[in-house]
Coordinates of C-alpha atoms in Angstrom, one line a residue:
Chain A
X1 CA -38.7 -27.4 64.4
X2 CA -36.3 -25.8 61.9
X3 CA -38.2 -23.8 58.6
X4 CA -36.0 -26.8 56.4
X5 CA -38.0 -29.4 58.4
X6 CA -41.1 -27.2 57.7
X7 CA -40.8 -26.9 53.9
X8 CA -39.9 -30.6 53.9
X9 CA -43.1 -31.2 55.6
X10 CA -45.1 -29.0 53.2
X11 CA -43.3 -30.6 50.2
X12 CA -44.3 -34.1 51.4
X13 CA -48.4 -33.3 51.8
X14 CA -48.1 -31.6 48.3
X15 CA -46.4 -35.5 47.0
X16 CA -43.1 -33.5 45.5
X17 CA -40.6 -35.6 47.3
X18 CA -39.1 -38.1 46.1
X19 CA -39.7 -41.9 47.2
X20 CA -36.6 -41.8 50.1
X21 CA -37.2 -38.3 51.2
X22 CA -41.1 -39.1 51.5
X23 CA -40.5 -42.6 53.0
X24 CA -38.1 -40.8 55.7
X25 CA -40.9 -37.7 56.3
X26 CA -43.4 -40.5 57.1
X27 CA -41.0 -42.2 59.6
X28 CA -40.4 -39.3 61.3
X29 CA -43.8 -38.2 61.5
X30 CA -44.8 -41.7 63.4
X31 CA -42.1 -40.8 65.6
X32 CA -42.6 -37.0 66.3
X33 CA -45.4 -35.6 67.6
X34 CA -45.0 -32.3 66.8
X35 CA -44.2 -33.1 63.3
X36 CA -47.6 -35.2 63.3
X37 CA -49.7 -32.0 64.6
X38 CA -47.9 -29.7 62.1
X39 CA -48.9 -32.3 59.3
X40 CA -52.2 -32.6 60.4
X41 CA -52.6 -28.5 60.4
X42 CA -51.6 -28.3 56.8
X43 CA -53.6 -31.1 55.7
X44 CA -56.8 -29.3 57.2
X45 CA -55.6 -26.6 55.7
X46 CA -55.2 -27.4 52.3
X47 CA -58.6 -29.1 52.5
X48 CA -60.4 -26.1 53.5
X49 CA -58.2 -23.5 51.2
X50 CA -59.2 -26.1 47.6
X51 CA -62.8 -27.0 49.2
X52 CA -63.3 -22.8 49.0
X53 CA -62.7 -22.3 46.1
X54 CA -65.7 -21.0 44.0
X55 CA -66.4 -23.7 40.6
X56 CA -66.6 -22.0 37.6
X57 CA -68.8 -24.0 34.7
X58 CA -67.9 -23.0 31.7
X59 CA -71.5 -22.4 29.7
X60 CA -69.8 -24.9 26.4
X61 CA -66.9 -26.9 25.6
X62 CA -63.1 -26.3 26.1
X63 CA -62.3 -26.4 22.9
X64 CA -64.8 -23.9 21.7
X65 CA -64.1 -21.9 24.7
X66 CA -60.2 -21.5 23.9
X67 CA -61.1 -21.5 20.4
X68 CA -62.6 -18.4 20.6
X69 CA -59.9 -16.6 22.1
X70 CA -57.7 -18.2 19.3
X71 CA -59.9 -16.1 16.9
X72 CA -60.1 -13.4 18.8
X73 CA -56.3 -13.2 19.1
X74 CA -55.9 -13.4 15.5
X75 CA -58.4 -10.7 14.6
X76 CA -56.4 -8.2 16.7
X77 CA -53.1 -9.0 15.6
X78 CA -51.8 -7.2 13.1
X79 CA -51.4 -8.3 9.5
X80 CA -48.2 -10.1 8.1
X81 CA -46.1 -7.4 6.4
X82 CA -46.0 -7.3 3.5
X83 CA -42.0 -7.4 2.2
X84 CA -41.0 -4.1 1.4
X85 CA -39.0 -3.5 -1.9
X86 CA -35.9 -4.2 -2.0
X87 CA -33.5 -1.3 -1.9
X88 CA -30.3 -0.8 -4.1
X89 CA -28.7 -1.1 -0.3
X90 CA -30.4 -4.0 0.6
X91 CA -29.6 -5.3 -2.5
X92 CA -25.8 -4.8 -2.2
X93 CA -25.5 -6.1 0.8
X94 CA -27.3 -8.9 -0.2
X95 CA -24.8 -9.4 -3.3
X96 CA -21.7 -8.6 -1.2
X97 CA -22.7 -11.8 1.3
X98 CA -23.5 -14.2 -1.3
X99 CA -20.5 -13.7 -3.4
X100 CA -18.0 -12.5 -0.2
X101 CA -14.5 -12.7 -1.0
X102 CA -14.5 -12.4 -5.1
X103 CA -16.5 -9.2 -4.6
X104 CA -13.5 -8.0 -2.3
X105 CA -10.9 -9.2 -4.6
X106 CA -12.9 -7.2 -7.7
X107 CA -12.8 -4.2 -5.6
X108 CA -9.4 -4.4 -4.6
X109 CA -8.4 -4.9 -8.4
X110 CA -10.6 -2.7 -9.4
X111 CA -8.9 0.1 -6.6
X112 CA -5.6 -0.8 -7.9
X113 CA -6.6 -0.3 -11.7
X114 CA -7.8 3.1 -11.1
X115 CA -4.6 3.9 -9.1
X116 CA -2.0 3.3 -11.7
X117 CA -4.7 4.2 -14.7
X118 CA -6.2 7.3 -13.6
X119 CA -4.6 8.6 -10.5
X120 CA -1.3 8.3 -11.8
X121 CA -2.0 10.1 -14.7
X122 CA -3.9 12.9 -13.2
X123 CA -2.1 14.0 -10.4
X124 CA 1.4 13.9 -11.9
X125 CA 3.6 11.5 -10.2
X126 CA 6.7 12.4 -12.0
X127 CA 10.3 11.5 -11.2
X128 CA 12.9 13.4 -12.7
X129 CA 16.8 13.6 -12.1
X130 CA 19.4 16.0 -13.1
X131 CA 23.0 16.5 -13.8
X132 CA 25.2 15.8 -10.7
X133 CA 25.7 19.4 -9.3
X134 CA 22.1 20.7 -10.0
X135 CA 19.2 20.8 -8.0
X136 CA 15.9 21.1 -8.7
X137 CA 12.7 22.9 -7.7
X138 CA 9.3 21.4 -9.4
X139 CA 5.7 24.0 -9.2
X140 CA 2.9 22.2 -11.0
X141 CA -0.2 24.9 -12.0
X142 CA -3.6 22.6 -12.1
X143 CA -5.4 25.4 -13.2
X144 CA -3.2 25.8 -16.5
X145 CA -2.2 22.5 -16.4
X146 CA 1.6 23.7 -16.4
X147 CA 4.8 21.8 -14.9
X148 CA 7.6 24.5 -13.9
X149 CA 10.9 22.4 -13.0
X150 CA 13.7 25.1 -12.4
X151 CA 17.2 23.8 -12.8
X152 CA 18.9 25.7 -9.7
X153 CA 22.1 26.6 -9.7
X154 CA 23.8 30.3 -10.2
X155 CA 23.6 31.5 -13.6
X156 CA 27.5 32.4 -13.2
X157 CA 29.1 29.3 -12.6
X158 CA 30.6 26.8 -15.2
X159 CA 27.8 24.4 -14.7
X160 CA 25.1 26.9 -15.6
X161 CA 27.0 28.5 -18.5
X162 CA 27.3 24.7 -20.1
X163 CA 23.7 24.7 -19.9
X164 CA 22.1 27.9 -21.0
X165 CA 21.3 26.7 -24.5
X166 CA 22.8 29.6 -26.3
Chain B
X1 CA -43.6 -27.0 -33.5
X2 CA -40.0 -26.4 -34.7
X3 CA -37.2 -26.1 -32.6
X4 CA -34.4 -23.4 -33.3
X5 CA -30.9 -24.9 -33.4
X6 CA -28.7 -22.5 -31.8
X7 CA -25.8 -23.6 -33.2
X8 CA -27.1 -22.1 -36.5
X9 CA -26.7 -18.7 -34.8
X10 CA -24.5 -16.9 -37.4
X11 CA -21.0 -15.5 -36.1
X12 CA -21.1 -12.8 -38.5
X13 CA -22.4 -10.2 -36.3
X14 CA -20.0 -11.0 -33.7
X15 CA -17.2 -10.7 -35.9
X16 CA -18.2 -7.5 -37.1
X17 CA -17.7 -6.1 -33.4
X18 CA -14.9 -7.4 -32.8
X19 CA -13.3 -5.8 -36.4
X20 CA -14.6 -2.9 -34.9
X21 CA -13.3 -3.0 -31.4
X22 CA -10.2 -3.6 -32.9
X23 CA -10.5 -0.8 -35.1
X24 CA -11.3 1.4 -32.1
X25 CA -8.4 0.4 -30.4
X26 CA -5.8 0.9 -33.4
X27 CA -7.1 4.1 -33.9
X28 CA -6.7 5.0 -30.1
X29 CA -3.1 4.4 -30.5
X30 CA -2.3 7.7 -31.9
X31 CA 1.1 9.4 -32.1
X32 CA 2.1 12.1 -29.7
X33 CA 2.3 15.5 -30.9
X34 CA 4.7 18.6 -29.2
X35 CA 5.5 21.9 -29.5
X36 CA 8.5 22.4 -28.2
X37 CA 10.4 26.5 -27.6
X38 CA 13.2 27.9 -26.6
X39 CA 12.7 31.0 -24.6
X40 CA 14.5 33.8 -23.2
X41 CA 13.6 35.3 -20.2
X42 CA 13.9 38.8 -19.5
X43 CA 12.7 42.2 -18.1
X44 CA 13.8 43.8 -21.2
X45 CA 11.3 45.3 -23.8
X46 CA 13.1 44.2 -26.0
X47 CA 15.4 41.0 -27.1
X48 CA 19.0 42.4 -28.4
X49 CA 18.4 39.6 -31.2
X50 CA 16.1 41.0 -33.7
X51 CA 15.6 37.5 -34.4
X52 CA 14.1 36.7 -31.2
X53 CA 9.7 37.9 -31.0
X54 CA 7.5 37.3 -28.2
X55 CA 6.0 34.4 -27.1
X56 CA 2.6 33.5 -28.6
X57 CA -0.3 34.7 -26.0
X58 CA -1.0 31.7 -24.9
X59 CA 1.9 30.7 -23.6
X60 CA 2.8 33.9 -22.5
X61 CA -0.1 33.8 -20.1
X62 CA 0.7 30.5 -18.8
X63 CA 4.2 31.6 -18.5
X64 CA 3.0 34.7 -16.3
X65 CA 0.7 32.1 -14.1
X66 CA 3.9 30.5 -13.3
X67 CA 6.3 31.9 -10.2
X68 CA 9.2 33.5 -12.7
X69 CA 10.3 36.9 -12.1
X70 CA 10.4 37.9 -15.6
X71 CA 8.1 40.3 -17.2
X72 CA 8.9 39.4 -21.0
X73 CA 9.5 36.0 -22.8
X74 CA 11.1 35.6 -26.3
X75 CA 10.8 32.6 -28.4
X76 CA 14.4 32.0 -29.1
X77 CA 13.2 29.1 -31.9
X78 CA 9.7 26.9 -31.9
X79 CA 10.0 23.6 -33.5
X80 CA 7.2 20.6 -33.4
X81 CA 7.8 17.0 -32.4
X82 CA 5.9 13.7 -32.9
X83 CA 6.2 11.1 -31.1
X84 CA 5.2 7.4 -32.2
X85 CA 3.4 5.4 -29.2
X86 CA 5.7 3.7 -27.6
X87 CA 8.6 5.3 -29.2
X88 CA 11.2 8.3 -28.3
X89 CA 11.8 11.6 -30.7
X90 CA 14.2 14.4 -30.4
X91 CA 14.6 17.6 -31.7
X92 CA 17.1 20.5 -31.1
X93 CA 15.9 24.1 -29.9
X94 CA 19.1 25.3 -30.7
X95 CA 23.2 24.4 -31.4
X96 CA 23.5 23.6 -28.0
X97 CA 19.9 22.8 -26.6
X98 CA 18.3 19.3 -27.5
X99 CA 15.2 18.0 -26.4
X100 CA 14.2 14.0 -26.2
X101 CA 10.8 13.0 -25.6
X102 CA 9.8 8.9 -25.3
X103 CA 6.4 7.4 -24.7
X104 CA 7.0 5.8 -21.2
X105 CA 3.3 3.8 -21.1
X106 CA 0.7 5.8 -23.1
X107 CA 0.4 7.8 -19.8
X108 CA 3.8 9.2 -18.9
X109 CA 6.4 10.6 -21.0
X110 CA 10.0 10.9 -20.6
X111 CA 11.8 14.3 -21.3
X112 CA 15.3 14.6 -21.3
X113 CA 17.3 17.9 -21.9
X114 CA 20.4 17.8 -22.9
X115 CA 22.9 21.2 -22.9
X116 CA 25.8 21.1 -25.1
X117 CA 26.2 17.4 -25.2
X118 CA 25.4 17.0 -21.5
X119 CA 22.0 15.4 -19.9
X120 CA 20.7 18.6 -17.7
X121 CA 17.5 17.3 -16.8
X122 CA 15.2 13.8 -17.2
X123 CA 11.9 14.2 -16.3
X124 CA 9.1 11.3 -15.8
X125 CA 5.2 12.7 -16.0
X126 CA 2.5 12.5 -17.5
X127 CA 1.8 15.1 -20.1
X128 CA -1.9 15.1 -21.8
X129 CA -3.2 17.2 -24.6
X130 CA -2.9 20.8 -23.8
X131 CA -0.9 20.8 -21.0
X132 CA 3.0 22.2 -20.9
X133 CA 6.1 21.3 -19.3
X134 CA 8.6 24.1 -18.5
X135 CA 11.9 23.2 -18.0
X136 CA 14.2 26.4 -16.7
X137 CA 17.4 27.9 -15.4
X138 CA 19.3 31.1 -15.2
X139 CA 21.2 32.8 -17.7
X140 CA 23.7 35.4 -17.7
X141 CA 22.9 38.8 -16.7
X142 CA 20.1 38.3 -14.4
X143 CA 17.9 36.6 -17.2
X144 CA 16.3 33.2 -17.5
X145 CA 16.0 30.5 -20.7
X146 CA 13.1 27.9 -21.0
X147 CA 12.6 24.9 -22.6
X148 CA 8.4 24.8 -23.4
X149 CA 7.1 21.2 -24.0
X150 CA 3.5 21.8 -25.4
X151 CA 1.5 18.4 -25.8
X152 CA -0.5 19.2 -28.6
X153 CA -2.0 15.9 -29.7

């Protein structure tokens, strides 16, 4: 007898075949001896394994029974937290998700305002331009707050002579 | 019990701050102030024109921070220059030296430098209070001239 046969057989004394499958175990166990004695074993079996088994009365009911572990599981459980403050992070997180892209928008504007207002203005971005022949050279002190631009060209040639002021 | 009608709310106060922000703002928009010099360069003790004295210390200090390779600087001429907001001045250093300043944005200012009739040098950046633009080149005989822009106001 193949093991599949034998679960089959095991499934069918426990009832958890269906109505075909049980109604074909029962025709081949008229048929089959074997299959028959094998039945029969397992039946005996089962009988003696759930006749064993020691009753335990419960001294009161049930529900009182499970309803004291209930409150017994309650008392050791630990209390409901209590929220914890909120914290300026927690906070702008919270703002940032409930108002989403307008926030990113305000910061991008506000990025670009301090960009063209402030950084601009403070870290010198300067254009210049010269007369077609000279060249320039540009030192910026921050510590004096000083712009050198030298006008480069040889003090002897026509270009430089037309410029020196005097 | 009586109910307050808001709409009695008197605009007064709210008018008042307004004047005043106002007021604020006008008097933000102030005009731009300059010094402006001509300078001459030189290791000489001494200028050959008896006209010509040293620079003030101050900017002879920030002169010496700067990478020149002079040891003296004379003020060839000092003259001051305001600028309306918004609006371009001009003033000449000396008969062949000019000097143009215009209010770009409230931030920047435009200098232009102009040598015997011809634009040298135009220069965008911003310039606040206290701080100095040096505009330079060589002269004759191993020596230097300067243009000092001093924001002032």
């Amino acid at each position: 007898m193949k093991t599949e046969q034998t679960l089959k057989l095991q499934a069918f004394l426990d009832g958890e075949l269906s109505e075909t499958e049980a109604r074909d175990i029962a025709a081949w166990l008229a048929r089959d001896a074997d299959a028959k004695a094998l039945h029969n074993e397992l039946r005996h079996t089962r009988k003696a394994l759930k006749d064993s088994e020691p009753r335990v009365t419960l001294p009161e009911s049930r529900e009182f029974y499970w309803s004291k572990i209930r409150r017994d599981i309650e008392r050791s459980a630990p209390a409901p937290a209590k929220p914890a403050p909120a914290s300026p992070l927690l906070w702008l997180r919270r703002l940032l998700l409930q108002t989403g892209p307008m926030t990113v928008l305000g910061v991008a504007l506000l990025a670009g305002l301090i960009h063209f207002c402030w950084v601009d203005a403070k870290l010198g971005l300067a254009t210049e331009s010269t007369g077609a022949e000279a060249g320039t050279f540009t030192y910026h002190d921050d510590a004096n707050g000083t712009t050198l631009v030298w006008v480069n060209f040889p003090a002897e040639t026509e270009i430089a002579m037309n410029t020196t002021p005097w | 019990m009586k109910l307050r009608n808001s709409s009695s709310i008197s605009l007064g106060p709210l008018a008042t701050l307004l004047w005043l922000l106002a007021f604020a703002v006008a008097a933000e928009a102030k005009d731009l102030q300059f010094q402006a010099y001509l300078v001459w360069a030189a290791d000489a003790q001494k200028s050959p024109d008896p006209t010509h004295k040293p620079v003030d210390s101050e900017v002879r200090r920030k002169l010496h921070e700067l990478p020149l390779k002079w040891a003296n600087f004379f003020e060839v001429s000092r003259v001051s220059l305001t600028v309306a907001e918004g609006k371009s001045g001009t003033t000449s250093l000396s008969d062949h030296c000019r000097v143009e300043v215009t209010d770009v944005n409230g931030k920047n200012v435009e200098v232009s430098l102009i040598g015997k009739g011809a634009p040298v040098l135009k220069r965008i950046q911003p310039l606040p209070k206290g701080e100095m633009l040096v505009l330079g080149g060589n002269a004759p005989d191993s020596t230097g001239w300067l243009v000092v822009l001093k924001r002032t106001e």
